Amino acid sequence: MSGGTNIVGGNTVMDQTVAVQGRITVSNSGEMRTALANALRTKPTAVSLDLSGVSYLDTSGLATLIEAVRIARNQGTRLVLSGMHDQPRYFLEITHLDRLFEIAGPEAGR
């Protein structure tokens, strides 16, 4: 992604992994949307979204996550967010949208 943000995809037969790094803003959230859509397209058992490298998430990034969880649930795929910290984690908490997502790792117990 532009502006120092990178998306890395990986997969196995049953699961998909998408790793995102940098700042997710209106200018680049479309790239995250595309990566998640590609991961969900094969209807895997689970998609893991690694957000450990994300330092900032704006409302367009949040909308992308909400869209992805809706698609995942409609097709029976688990969408698991991992590595959330700092501003992205706080943003989900203050909007109470952390309840909408399956969050893995030590952050889940906060």
mmCIF file of N, CA, C and O in Angstrom:
data_model
loop_
_atom_site.group_PDB
_atom_site.id
_atom_site.type_symbol
_atom_site.label_atom_id
_atom_site.label_comp_id
_atom_site.label_asym_id
_atom_site.label_seq_id
_atom_site.Cartn_x
_atom_site.Cartn_y
_atom_site.Cartn_z
ATOM 1 N N MET A 1 0.831 -1.182 0.000
ATOM 2 C CA MET A 1 0.000 0.000 0.000
ATOM 3 C C MET A 1 0.873 1.243 0.000
ATOM 4 O O MET A 1 2.002 1.223 0.449
ATOM 5 N N SER A 2 0.334 2.341 -0.412
ATOM 6 C CA SER A 2 1.085 3.577 -0.417
ATOM 7 C C SER A 2 1.209 4.135 0.992
ATOM 8 O O SER A 2 0.480 3.751 1.884
ATOM 9 N N GLY A 3 2.136 5.049 1.171
ATOM 10 C CA GLY A 3 2.273 5.693 2.454
ATOM 11 C C GLY A 3 2.837 4.804 3.535
ATOM 12 O O GLY A 3 2.535 4.980 4.701
ATOM 13 N N GLY A 4 3.633 3.820 3.167
ATOM 14 C CA GLY A 4 4.258 2.978 4.170
ATOM 15 C C GLY A 4 3.373 1.878 4.707
ATOM 16 O O GLY A 4 3.679 1.279 5.723
ATOM 17 N N THR A 5 2.268 1.584 4.068
ATOM 18 C CA THR A 5 1.376 0.535 4.503
ATOM 19 C C THR A 5 1.525 -0.647 3.562
ATOM 20 O O THR A 5 1.534 -0.482 2.347
ATOM 21 N N ASN A 6 1.650 -1.843 4.132
ATOM 22 C CA ASN A 6 1.834 -3.046 3.321
ATOM 23 C C ASN A 6 0.796 -4.092 3.678
ATOM 24 O O ASN A 6 0.416 -4.223 4.835
ATOM 25 N N ILE A 7 0.374 -4.866 2.703
ATOM 26 C CA ILE A 7 -0.535 -5.984 2.913
ATOM 27 C C ILE A 7 0.145 -7.228 2.382
ATOM 28 O O ILE A 7 0.636 -7.237 1.256
ATOM 29 N N VAL A 8 0.163 -8.257 3.204
ATOM 30 C CA VAL A 8 0.780 -9.523 2.822
ATOM 31 C C VAL A 8 -0.277 -10.602 2.964
ATOM 32 O O VAL A 8 -0.930 -10.709 3.995
ATOM 33 N N GLY A 9 -0.463 -11.398 1.948
ATOM 34 C CA GLY A 9 -1.431 -12.487 2.002
ATOM 35 C C GLY A 9 -0.745 -13.829 2.029
ATOM 36 O O GLY A 9 0.356 -13.980 1.519
ATOM 37 N N GLY A 10 -1.389 -14.786 2.652
ATOM 38 C CA GLY A 10 -0.878 -16.148 2.676
ATOM 39 C C GLY A 10 -2.050 -17.079 2.881
ATOM 40 O O GLY A 10 -3.101 -16.652 3.301
ATOM 41 N N ASN A 11 -1.863 -18.362 2.574
ATOM 42 C CA ASN A 11 -3.011 -19.241 2.743
ATOM 43 C C ASN A 11 -2.595 -20.689 2.876
ATOM 44 O O ASN A 11 -1.494 -21.084 2.544
ATOM 45 N N THR A 12 -3.533 -21.445 3.408
ATOM 46 C CA THR A 12 -3.476 -22.892 3.376
ATOM 47 C C THR A 12 -4.768 -23.322 2.708
ATOM 48 O O THR A 12 -5.570 -22.483 2.316
ATOM 49 N N VAL A 13 -4.993 -24.603 2.608
ATOM 50 C CA VAL A 13 -6.211 -25.084 1.963
ATOM 51 C C VAL A 13 -7.459 -24.612 2.707
ATOM 52 O O VAL A 13 -8.442 -24.241 2.109
ATOM 53 N N MET A 14 -7.390 -24.599 4.047
ATOM 54 C CA MET A 14 -8.576 -24.288 4.838
ATOM 55 C C MET A 14 -8.624 -22.858 5.363
ATOM 56 O O MET A 14 -9.676 -22.369 5.713
ATOM 57 N N ASP A 15 -7.483 -22.198 5.476
ATOM 58 C CA ASP A 15 -7.432 -20.878 6.094
ATOM 59 C C ASP A 15 -6.686 -19.878 5.224
ATOM 60 O O ASP A 15 -5.839 -20.247 4.429
ATOM 61 N N GLN A 16 -7.002 -18.623 5.445
ATOM 62 C CA GLN A 16 -6.327 -17.520 4.761
ATOM 63 C C GLN A 16 -5.783 -16.574 5.827
ATOM 64 O O GLN A 16 -6.390 -16.411 6.883
ATOM 65 N N THR A 17 -4.658 -15.941 5.541
ATOM 66 C CA THR A 17 -4.092 -14.938 6.433
ATOM 67 C C THR A 17 -3.813 -13.676 5.635
ATOM 68 O O THR A 17 -3.272 -13.735 4.537
ATOM 69 N N VAL A 18 -4.210 -12.553 6.203
ATOM 70 C CA VAL A 18 -3.914 -11.256 5.612
ATOM 71 C C VAL A 18 -3.225 -10.437 6.696
ATOM 72 O O VAL A 18 -3.755 -10.307 7.800
ATOM 73 N N ALA A 19 -2.045 -9.929 6.406
ATOM 74 C CA ALA A 19 -1.309 -9.087 7.344
ATOM 75 C C ALA A 19 -1.270 -7.661 6.797
ATOM 76 O O ALA A 19 -0.945 -7.447 5.634
ATOM 77 N N VAL A 20 -1.614 -6.717 7.647
ATOM 78 C CA VAL A 20 -1.676 -5.315 7.248
ATOM 79 C C VAL A 20 -0.706 -4.532 8.122
ATOM 80 O O VAL A 20 -0.604 -4.792 9.318
ATOM 81 N N GLN A 21 -0.024 -3.572 7.523
ATOM 82 C CA GLN A 21 0.927 -2.755 8.272
ATOM 83 C C GLN A 21 0.767 -1.295 7.913
ATOM 84 O O GLN A 21 0.395 -0.968 6.787
ATOM 85 N N GLY A 22 1.035 -0.437 8.870
ATOM 86 C CA GLY A 22 1.024 1.004 8.626
ATOM 87 C C GLY A 22 -0.270 1.649 9.073
ATOM 88 O O GLY A 22 -0.946 1.170 9.972
ATOM 89 N N ARG A 23 -0.609 2.738 8.440
ATOM 90 C CA ARG A 23 -1.819 3.506 8.744
ATOM 91 C C ARG A 23 -2.898 3.143 7.725
ATOM 92 O O ARG A 23 -2.641 3.210 6.528
ATOM 93 N N ILE A 24 -4.078 2.794 8.202
ATOM 94 C CA ILE A 24 -5.195 2.473 7.316
ATOM 95 C C ILE A 24 -6.126 3.682 7.307
ATOM 96 O O ILE A 24 -6.772 3.987 8.320
ATOM 97 N N THR A 25 -6.181 4.347 6.179
ATOM 98 C CA THR A 25 -6.962 5.578 6.035
ATOM 99 C C THR A 25 -7.838 5.506 4.791
ATOM 100 O O THR A 25 -7.759 4.550 4.019
ATOM 101 N N VAL A 26 -8.605 6.559 4.583
ATOM 102 C CA VAL A 26 -9.480 6.623 3.416
ATOM 103 C C VAL A 26 -8.681 6.499 2.123
ATOM 104 O O VAL A 26 -9.180 5.969 1.124
ATOM 105 N N SER A 27 -7.431 6.929 2.138
ATOM 106 C CA SER A 27 -6.638 6.884 0.914
ATOM 107 C C SER A 27 -6.151 5.483 0.554
ATOM 108 O O SER A 27 -5.787 5.244 -0.596
ATOM 109 N N ASN A 28 -6.148 4.538 1.509
ATOM 110 C CA ASN A 28 -5.649 3.201 1.183
ATOM 111 C C ASN A 28 -6.492 2.045 1.712
ATOM 112 O O ASN A 28 -6.128 0.900 1.533
ATOM 113 N N SER A 29 -7.624 2.337 2.333
ATOM 114 C CA SER A 29 -8.456 1.250 2.863
ATOM 115 C C SER A 29 -8.999 0.353 1.754
ATOM 116 O O SER A 29 -9.303 -0.821 1.995
ATOM 117 N N GLY A 30 -9.093 0.873 0.549
ATOM 118 C CA GLY A 30 -9.545 0.059 -0.578
ATOM 119 C C GLY A 30 -8.611 -1.111 -0.856
ATOM 120 O O GLY A 30 -9.057 -2.186 -1.276
ATOM 121 N N GLU A 31 -7.331 -0.916 -0.592
ATOM 122 C CA GLU A 31 -6.374 -2.004 -0.781
ATOM 123 C C GLU A 31 -6.598 -3.107 0.252
ATOM 124 O O GLU A 31 -6.481 -4.292 -0.069
ATOM 125 N N MET A 32 -6.927 -2.712 1.492
ATOM 126 C CA MET A 32 -7.244 -3.711 2.515
ATOM 127 C C MET A 32 -8.548 -4.429 2.141
ATOM 128 O O MET A 32 -8.668 -5.640 2.290
ATOM 129 N N ARG A 33 -9.504 -3.691 1.629
ATOM 130 C CA ARG A 33 -10.783 -4.270 1.195
ATOM 131 C C ARG A 33 -10.544 -5.321 0.112
ATOM 132 O O ARG A 33 -11.113 -6.425 0.160
ATOM 133 N N THR A 34 -9.694 -5.009 -0.854
ATOM 134 C CA THR A 34 -9.380 -5.946 -1.937
ATOM 135 C C THR A 34 -8.697 -7.197 -1.400
ATOM 136 O O THR A 34 -9.035 -8.321 -1.792
ATOM 137 N N ALA A 35 -7.722 -7.019 -0.506
ATOM 138 C CA ALA A 35 -7.015 -8.170 0.070
ATOM 139 C C ALA A 35 -7.964 -9.066 0.853
ATOM 140 O O ALA A 35 -7.896 -10.303 0.753
ATOM 141 N N LEU A 36 -8.869 -8.463 1.625
ATOM 142 C CA LEU A 36 -9.834 -9.265 2.388
ATOM 143 C C LEU A 36 -10.830 -9.953 1.453
ATOM 144 O O LEU A 36 -11.176 -11.116 1.659
ATOM 145 N N ALA A 37 -11.282 -9.255 0.432
ATOM 146 C CA ALA A 37 -12.210 -9.858 -0.532
ATOM 147 C C ALA A 37 -11.561 -11.043 -1.230
ATOM 148 O O ALA A 37 -12.198 -12.090 -1.422
ATOM 149 N N ASN A 38 -10.294 -10.910 -1.590
ATOM 150 C CA ASN A 38 -9.586 -12.021 -2.234
ATOM 151 C C ASN A 38 -9.458 -13.207 -1.286
ATOM 152 O O ASN A 38 -9.597 -14.358 -1.698
ATOM 153 N N ALA A 39 -9.178 -12.939 -0.017
ATOM 154 C CA ALA A 39 -9.053 -14.017 0.964
ATOM 155 C C ALA A 39 -10.395 -14.698 1.199
ATOM 156 O O ALA A 39 -10.459 -15.917 1.364
ATOM 157 N N LEU A 40 -11.473 -13.932 1.209
ATOM 158 C CA LEU A 40 -12.802 -14.493 1.469
ATOM 159 C C LEU A 40 -13.404 -15.176 0.235
ATOM 160 O O LEU A 40 -14.290 -16.023 0.370
ATOM 161 N N ARG A 41 -12.929 -14.840 -0.941
ATOM 162 C CA ARG A 41 -13.504 -15.341 -2.194
ATOM 163 C C ARG A 41 -13.557 -16.864 -2.258
ATOM 164 O O ARG A 41 -14.501 -17.447 -2.785
ATOM 165 N N THR A 42 -12.544 -17.536 -1.709
ATOM 166 C CA THR A 42 -12.487 -18.999 -1.771
ATOM 167 C C THR A 42 -13.296 -19.670 -0.667
ATOM 168 O O THR A 42 -13.281 -20.896 -0.563
ATOM 169 N N LYS A 43 -13.972 -18.871 0.154
ATOM 170 C CA LYS A 43 -14.794 -19.367 1.263
ATOM 171 C C LYS A 43 -14.011 -20.307 2.183
ATOM 172 O O LYS A 43 -14.417 -21.444 2.427
ATOM 173 N N PRO A 44 -12.890 -19.815 2.718
ATOM 174 C CA PRO A 44 -12.100 -20.648 3.625
ATOM 175 C C PRO A 44 -12.818 -20.827 4.959
ATOM 176 O O PRO A 44 -13.785 -20.115 5.252
ATOM 177 N N THR A 45 -12.339 -21.757 5.756
ATOM 178 C CA THR A 45 -12.895 -21.958 7.090
ATOM 179 C C THR A 45 -12.702 -20.716 7.936
ATOM 180 O O THR A 45 -13.602 -20.313 8.678
ATOM 181 N N ALA A 46 -11.513 -20.108 7.831
ATOM 182 C CA ALA A 46 -11.209 -18.916 8.625
ATOM 183 C C ALA A 46 -10.285 -17.983 7.850
ATOM 184 O O ALA A 46 -9.486 -18.430 7.032
ATOM 185 N N VAL A 47 -10.425 -16.708 8.152
ATOM 186 C CA VAL A 47 -9.498 -15.696 7.666
ATOM 187 C C VAL A 47 -8.953 -14.995 8.894
ATOM 188 O O VAL A 47 -9.710 -14.490 9.728
ATOM 189 N N SER A 48 -7.639 -14.981 9.007
ATOM 190 C CA SER A 48 -6.974 -14.288 10.103
ATOM 191 C C SER A 48 -6.431 -12.973 9.573
ATOM 192 O O SER A 48 -5.704 -12.955 8.581
ATOM 193 N N LEU A 49 -6.803 -11.891 10.231
ATOM 194 C CA LEU A 49 -6.325 -10.567 9.836
ATOM 195 C C LEU A 49 -5.350 -10.081 10.894
ATOM 196 O O LEU A 49 -5.740 -9.767 12.021
ATOM 197 N N ASP A 50 -4.080 -10.069 10.543
ATOM 198 C CA ASP A 50 -3.020 -9.661 11.454
ATOM 199 C C ASP A 50 -2.871 -8.146 11.401
ATOM 200 O O ASP A 50 -2.416 -7.590 10.407
ATOM 201 N N LEU A 51 -3.266 -7.492 12.496
ATOM 202 C CA LEU A 51 -3.208 -6.038 12.578
ATOM 203 C C LEU A 51 -2.081 -5.561 13.484
ATOM 204 O O LEU A 51 -2.058 -4.400 13.886
ATOM 205 N N SER A 52 -1.146 -6.449 13.793
ATOM 206 C CA SER A 52 -0.065 -6.085 14.723
ATOM 207 C C SER A 52 0.810 -4.955 14.189
ATOM 208 O O SER A 52 1.417 -4.225 14.971
ATOM 209 N N GLY A 53 0.853 -4.773 12.890
ATOM 210 C CA GLY A 53 1.657 -3.716 12.305
ATOM 211 C C GLY A 53 0.882 -2.451 11.993
ATOM 212 O O GLY A 53 1.408 -1.532 11.375
ATOM 213 N N VAL A 54 -0.379 -2.395 12.426
ATOM 214 C CA VAL A 54 -1.210 -1.226 12.128
ATOM 215 C C VAL A 54 -1.117 -0.226 13.283
ATOM 216 O O VAL A 54 -1.422 -0.551 14.431
ATOM 217 N N SER A 55 -0.706 0.984 12.958
ATOM 218 C CA SER A 55 -0.564 2.018 13.982
ATOM 219 C C SER A 55 -1.774 2.939 14.060
ATOM 220 O O SER A 55 -1.975 3.624 15.067
ATOM 221 N N TYR A 56 -2.600 2.967 13.013
ATOM 222 C CA TYR A 56 -3.739 3.883 12.972
ATOM 223 C C TYR A 56 -4.808 3.297 12.059
ATOM 224 O O TYR A 56 -4.501 2.745 11.006
ATOM 225 N N LEU A 57 -6.067 3.471 12.475
ATOM 226 C CA LEU A 57 -7.211 3.000 11.699
ATOM 227 C C LEU A 57 -8.260 4.096 11.725
ATOM 228 O O LEU A 57 -8.673 4.538 12.810
ATOM 229 N N ASP A 58 -8.701 4.564 10.553
ATOM 230 C CA ASP A 58 -9.752 5.584 10.536
ATOM 231 C C ASP A 58 -11.100 4.936 10.237
ATOM 232 O O ASP A 58 -11.220 3.710 10.174
ATOM 233 N N THR A 59 -12.131 5.756 10.070
ATOM 234 C CA THR A 59 -13.482 5.223 9.892
ATOM 235 C C THR A 59 -13.630 4.411 8.611
ATOM 236 O O THR A 59 -14.422 3.481 8.566
ATOM 237 N N SER A 60 -12.879 4.746 7.578
ATOM 238 C CA SER A 60 -12.978 3.951 6.350
ATOM 239 C C SER A 60 -12.363 2.572 6.565
ATOM 240 O O SER A 60 -12.862 1.576 6.030
ATOM 241 N N GLY A 61 -11.295 2.486 7.336
ATOM 242 C CA GLY A 61 -10.721 1.190 7.692
ATOM 243 C C GLY A 61 -11.682 0.381 8.538
ATOM 244 O O GLY A 61 -11.834 -0.831 8.357
ATOM 245 N N LEU A 62 -12.349 1.060 9.471
ATOM 246 C CA LEU A 62 -13.343 0.386 10.306
ATOM 247 C C LEU A 62 -14.508 -0.128 9.458
ATOM 248 O O LEU A 62 -14.963 -1.261 9.635
ATOM 249 N N ALA A 63 -14.965 0.673 8.510
ATOM 250 C CA ALA A 63 -16.043 0.241 7.614
ATOM 251 C C ALA A 63 -15.620 -0.979 6.799
ATOM 252 O O ALA A 63 -16.427 -1.893 6.566
ATOM 253 N N THR A 64 -14.359 -1.023 6.394
ATOM 254 C CA THR A 64 -13.837 -2.172 5.655
ATOM 255 C C THR A 64 -13.884 -3.426 6.519
ATOM 256 O O THR A 64 -14.268 -4.499 6.046
ATOM 257 N N LEU A 65 -13.520 -3.303 7.790
ATOM 258 C CA LEU A 65 -13.579 -4.455 8.703
ATOM 259 C C LEU A 65 -15.020 -4.928 8.899
ATOM 260 O O LEU A 65 -15.287 -6.128 8.923
ATOM 261 N N ILE A 66 -15.939 -3.983 9.042
ATOM 262 C CA ILE A 66 -17.349 -4.344 9.229
ATOM 263 C C ILE A 66 -17.887 -5.049 7.989
ATOM 264 O O ILE A 66 -18.599 -6.053 8.088
ATOM 265 N N GLU A 67 -17.543 -4.555 6.822
ATOM 266 C CA GLU A 67 -17.953 -5.200 5.572
ATOM 267 C C GLU A 67 -17.404 -6.626 5.498
ATOM 268 O O GLU A 67 -18.106 -7.565 5.127
ATOM 269 N N ALA A 68 -16.135 -6.795 5.867
ATOM 270 C CA ALA A 68 -15.502 -8.114 5.805
ATOM 271 C C ALA A 68 -16.146 -9.094 6.777
ATOM 272 O O ALA A 68 -16.372 -10.258 6.426
ATOM 273 N N VAL A 69 -16.463 -8.653 7.990
ATOM 274 C CA VAL A 69 -17.081 -9.571 8.957
ATOM 275 C C VAL A 69 -18.492 -9.949 8.496
ATOM 276 O O VAL A 69 -18.939 -11.080 8.691
ATOM 277 N N ARG A 70 -19.194 -9.027 7.865
ATOM 278 C CA ARG A 70 -20.536 -9.342 7.347
ATOM 279 C C ARG A 70 -20.455 -10.402 6.255
ATOM 280 O O ARG A 70 -21.188 -11.391 6.268
ATOM 281 N N ILE A 71 -19.534 -10.218 5.323
ATOM 282 C CA ILE A 71 -19.353 -11.196 4.241
ATOM 283 C C ILE A 71 -18.944 -12.544 4.818
ATOM 284 O O ILE A 71 -19.483 -13.587 4.438
ATOM 285 N N ALA A 72 -17.988 -12.523 5.735
ATOM 286 C CA ALA A 72 -17.497 -13.769 6.338
ATOM 287 C C ALA A 72 -18.634 -14.524 7.016
ATOM 288 O O ALA A 72 -18.788 -15.734 6.818
ATOM 289 N N ARG A 73 -19.415 -13.843 7.810
ATOM 290 C CA ARG A 73 -20.519 -14.516 8.514
ATOM 291 C C ARG A 73 -21.558 -15.056 7.551
ATOM 292 O O ARG A 73 -22.088 -16.148 7.759
ATOM 293 N N ASN A 74 -21.850 -14.303 6.506
ATOM 294 C CA ASN A 74 -22.841 -14.769 5.527
ATOM 295 C C ASN A 74 -22.417 -16.043 4.821
ATOM 296 O O ASN A 74 -23.261 -16.828 4.394
ATOM 297 N N GLN A 75 -21.117 -16.267 4.683
ATOM 298 C CA GLN A 75 -20.647 -17.467 3.990
ATOM 299 C C GLN A 75 -20.118 -18.527 4.943
ATOM 300 O O GLN A 75 -19.605 -19.556 4.507
ATOM 301 N N GLY A 76 -20.224 -18.287 6.259
ATOM 302 C CA GLY A 76 -19.798 -19.295 7.231
ATOM 303 C C GLY A 76 -18.306 -19.333 7.483
ATOM 304 O O GLY A 76 -17.764 -20.357 7.906
ATOM 305 N N THR A 77 -17.618 -18.230 7.250
ATOM 306 C CA THR A 77 -16.181 -18.121 7.487
ATOM 307 C C THR A 77 -15.942 -17.339 8.772
ATOM 308 O O THR A 77 -16.606 -16.327 9.011
ATOM 309 N N ARG A 78 -14.991 -17.800 9.590
ATOM 310 C CA ARG A 78 -14.599 -17.049 10.782
ATOM 311 C C ARG A 78 -13.610 -15.971 10.361
ATOM 312 O O ARG A 78 -12.629 -16.273 9.700
ATOM 313 N N LEU A 79 -13.854 -14.732 10.760
ATOM 314 C CA LEU A 79 -12.890 -13.653 10.569
ATOM 315 C C LEU A 79 -12.310 -13.340 11.937
ATOM 316 O O LEU A 79 -13.032 -12.952 12.849
ATOM 317 N N VAL A 80 -11.012 -13.553 12.080
ATOM 318 C CA VAL A 80 -10.342 -13.376 13.370
ATOM 319 C C VAL A 80 -9.333 -12.247 13.254
ATOM 320 O O VAL A 80 -8.434 -12.288 12.410
ATOM 321 N N LEU A 81 -9.492 -11.233 14.110
ATOM 322 C CA LEU A 81 -8.541 -10.128 14.155
ATOM 323 C C LEU A 81 -7.482 -10.457 15.186
ATOM 324 O O LEU A 81 -7.800 -10.878 16.301
ATOM 325 N N SER A 82 -6.228 -10.273 14.837
ATOM 326 C CA SER A 82 -5.155 -10.545 15.794
ATOM 327 C C SER A 82 -4.170 -9.397 15.823
ATOM 328 O O SER A 82 -4.073 -8.618 14.871
ATOM 329 N N GLY A 83 -3.443 -9.289 16.940
ATOM 330 C CA GLY A 83 -2.384 -8.301 17.064
ATOM 331 C C GLY A 83 -2.855 -6.875 17.248
ATOM 332 O O GLY A 83 -2.071 -5.945 17.089
ATOM 333 N N MET A 84 -4.112 -6.679 17.595
ATOM 334 C CA MET A 84 -4.623 -5.315 17.747
ATOM 335 C C MET A 84 -4.032 -4.647 18.977
ATOM 336 O O MET A 84 -3.958 -5.243 20.041
ATOM 337 N N HIS A 85 -3.633 -3.401 18.824
ATOM 338 C CA HIS A 85 -3.088 -2.643 19.942
ATOM 339 C C HIS A 85 -3.274 -1.151 19.696
ATOM 340 O O HIS A 85 -3.698 -0.727 18.621
ATOM 341 N N ASP A 86 -3.001 -0.377 20.687
ATOM 342 C CA ASP A 86 -2.980 1.080 20.608
ATOM 343 C C ASP A 86 -4.258 1.657 19.988
ATOM 344 O O ASP A 86 -5.362 1.256 20.326
ATOM 345 N N GLN A 87 -4.110 2.597 19.070
ATOM 346 C CA GLN A 87 -5.258 3.327 18.526
ATOM 347 C C GLN A 87 -6.292 2.432 17.852
ATOM 348 O O GLN A 87 -7.485 2.605 18.103
ATOM 349 N N PRO A 88 -5.915 1.464 17.018
ATOM 350 C CA PRO A 88 -6.959 0.625 16.412
ATOM 351 C C PRO A 88 -7.797 -0.115 17.465
ATOM 352 O O PRO A 88 -9.025 -0.191 17.350
ATOM 353 N N ARG A 89 -7.144 -0.641 18.488
ATOM 354 C CA ARG A 89 -7.867 -1.350 19.558
ATOM 355 C C ARG A 89 -8.792 -0.388 20.298
ATOM 356 O O ARG A 89 -9.956 -0.694 20.543
ATOM 357 N N TYR A 90 -8.277 0.780 20.649
ATOM 358 C CA TYR A 90 -9.066 1.782 21.364
ATOM 359 C C TYR A 90 -10.269 2.222 20.525
ATOM 360 O O TYR A 90 -11.375 2.372 21.034
ATOM 361 N N PHE A 91 -10.066 2.407 19.229
ATOM 362 C CA PHE A 91 -11.133 2.831 18.323
ATOM 363 C C PHE A 91 -12.276 1.812 18.331
ATOM 364 O O PHE A 91 -13.445 2.185 18.405
ATOM 365 N N LEU A 92 -11.955 0.526 18.264
ATOM 366 C CA LEU A 92 -12.990 -0.500 18.320
ATOM 367 C C LEU A 92 -13.685 -0.511 19.678
ATOM 368 O O LEU A 92 -14.896 -0.702 19.749
ATOM 369 N N GLU A 93 -12.932 -0.302 20.749
ATOM 370 C CA GLU A 93 -13.521 -0.308 22.090
ATOM 371 C C GLU A 93 -14.477 0.860 22.308
ATOM 372 O O GLU A 93 -15.573 0.668 22.830
ATOM 373 N N ILE A 94 -14.073 2.083 21.929
ATOM 374 C CA ILE A 94 -14.937 3.234 22.200
ATOM 375 C C ILE A 94 -16.198 3.238 21.344
ATOM 376 O O ILE A 94 -17.196 3.828 21.720
ATOM 377 N N THR A 95 -16.153 2.561 20.224
ATOM 378 C CA THR A 95 -17.345 2.446 19.375
ATOM 379 C C THR A 95 -18.169 1.208 19.724
ATOM 380 O O THR A 95 -19.224 0.984 19.146
ATOM 381 N N HIS A 96 -17.663 0.412 20.675
ATOM 382 C CA HIS A 96 -18.275 -0.854 21.087
ATOM 383 C C HIS A 96 -18.347 -1.876 19.957
ATOM 384 O O HIS A 96 -19.076 -2.851 20.046
ATOM 385 N N LEU A 97 -17.585 -1.656 18.910
ATOM 386 C CA LEU A 97 -17.554 -2.594 17.791
ATOM 387 C C LEU A 97 -16.618 -3.765 18.056
ATOM 388 O O LEU A 97 -16.621 -4.731 17.304
ATOM 389 N N ASP A 98 -15.847 -3.694 19.141
ATOM 390 C CA ASP A 98 -15.010 -4.836 19.502
ATOM 391 C C ASP A 98 -15.874 -6.057 19.794
ATOM 392 O O ASP A 98 -15.432 -7.185 19.649
ATOM 393 N N ARG A 99 -17.122 -5.844 20.145
ATOM 394 C CA ARG A 99 -18.064 -6.948 20.411
ATOM 395 C C ARG A 99 -18.496 -7.662 19.132
ATOM 396 O O ARG A 99 -18.966 -8.792 19.174
ATOM 397 N N LEU A 100 -18.346 -6.986 18.010
ATOM 398 C CA LEU A 100 -18.753 -7.537 16.720
ATOM 399 C C LEU A 100 -17.736 -8.525 16.169
ATOM 400 O O LEU A 100 -18.078 -9.428 15.414
ATOM 401 N N PHE A 101 -16.478 -8.365 16.583
ATOM 402 C CA PHE A 101 -15.386 -9.132 15.995
ATOM 403 C C PHE A 101 -14.863 -10.204 16.929
ATOM 404 O O PHE A 101 -14.911 -10.060 18.148
ATOM 405 N N GLU A 102 -14.333 -11.267 16.331
ATOM 406 C CA GLU A 102 -13.581 -12.265 17.090
ATOM 407 C C GLU A 102 -12.143 -11.761 17.125
ATOM 408 O O GLU A 102 -11.510 -11.586 16.085
ATOM 409 N N ILE A 103 -11.642 -11.518 18.336
ATOM 410 C CA ILE A 103 -10.306 -10.961 18.503
ATOM 411 C C ILE A 103 -9.447 -11.984 19.224
ATOM 412 O O ILE A 103 -9.803 -12.460 20.294
ATOM 413 N N ALA A 104 -8.311 -12.318 18.627
ATOM 414 C CA ALA A 104 -7.410 -13.334 19.178
ATOM 415 C C ALA A 104 -6.225 -12.656 19.849
ATOM 416 O O ALA A 104 -5.893 -11.519 19.542
ATOM 417 N N GLY A 105 -5.591 -13.394 20.739
ATOM 418 C CA GLY A 105 -4.376 -12.926 21.389
ATOM 419 C C GLY A 105 -4.656 -12.269 22.722
ATOM 420 O O GLY A 105 -5.790 -12.188 23.159
ATOM 421 N N PRO A 106 -3.602 -11.794 23.369
ATOM 422 C CA PRO A 106 -3.736 -11.199 24.695
ATOM 423 C C PRO A 106 -4.663 -9.995 24.730
ATOM 424 O O PRO A 106 -5.262 -9.678 25.737
ATOM 425 N N GLU A 107 -4.800 -9.319 23.583
ATOM 426 C CA GLU A 107 -5.675 -8.148 23.502
ATOM 427 C C GLU A 107 -7.136 -8.511 23.753
ATOM 428 O O GLU A 107 -7.932 -7.695 24.141
ATOM 429 N N ALA A 108 -7.491 -9.767 23.499
ATOM 430 C CA ALA A 108 -8.884 -10.191 23.612
ATOM 431 C C ALA A 108 -9.393 -10.112 25.035
ATOM 432 O O ALA A 108 -10.584 -9.925 25.263
ATOM 433 N N GLY A 109 -8.520 -10.246 26.012
ATOM 434 C CA GLY A 109 -8.946 -10.251 27.397
ATOM 435 C C GLY A 109 -9.071 -8.889 28.023
ATOM 436 O O GLY A 109 -9.412 -8.769 29.182
ATOM 437 N N ARG A 110 -8.805 -7.839 27.276
ATOM 438 C CA ARG A 110 -8.852 -6.485 27.837
ATOM 439 C C ARG A 110 -10.239 -6.023 28.107
ATOM 440 O O ARG A 110 -11.186 -6.427 27.563
#
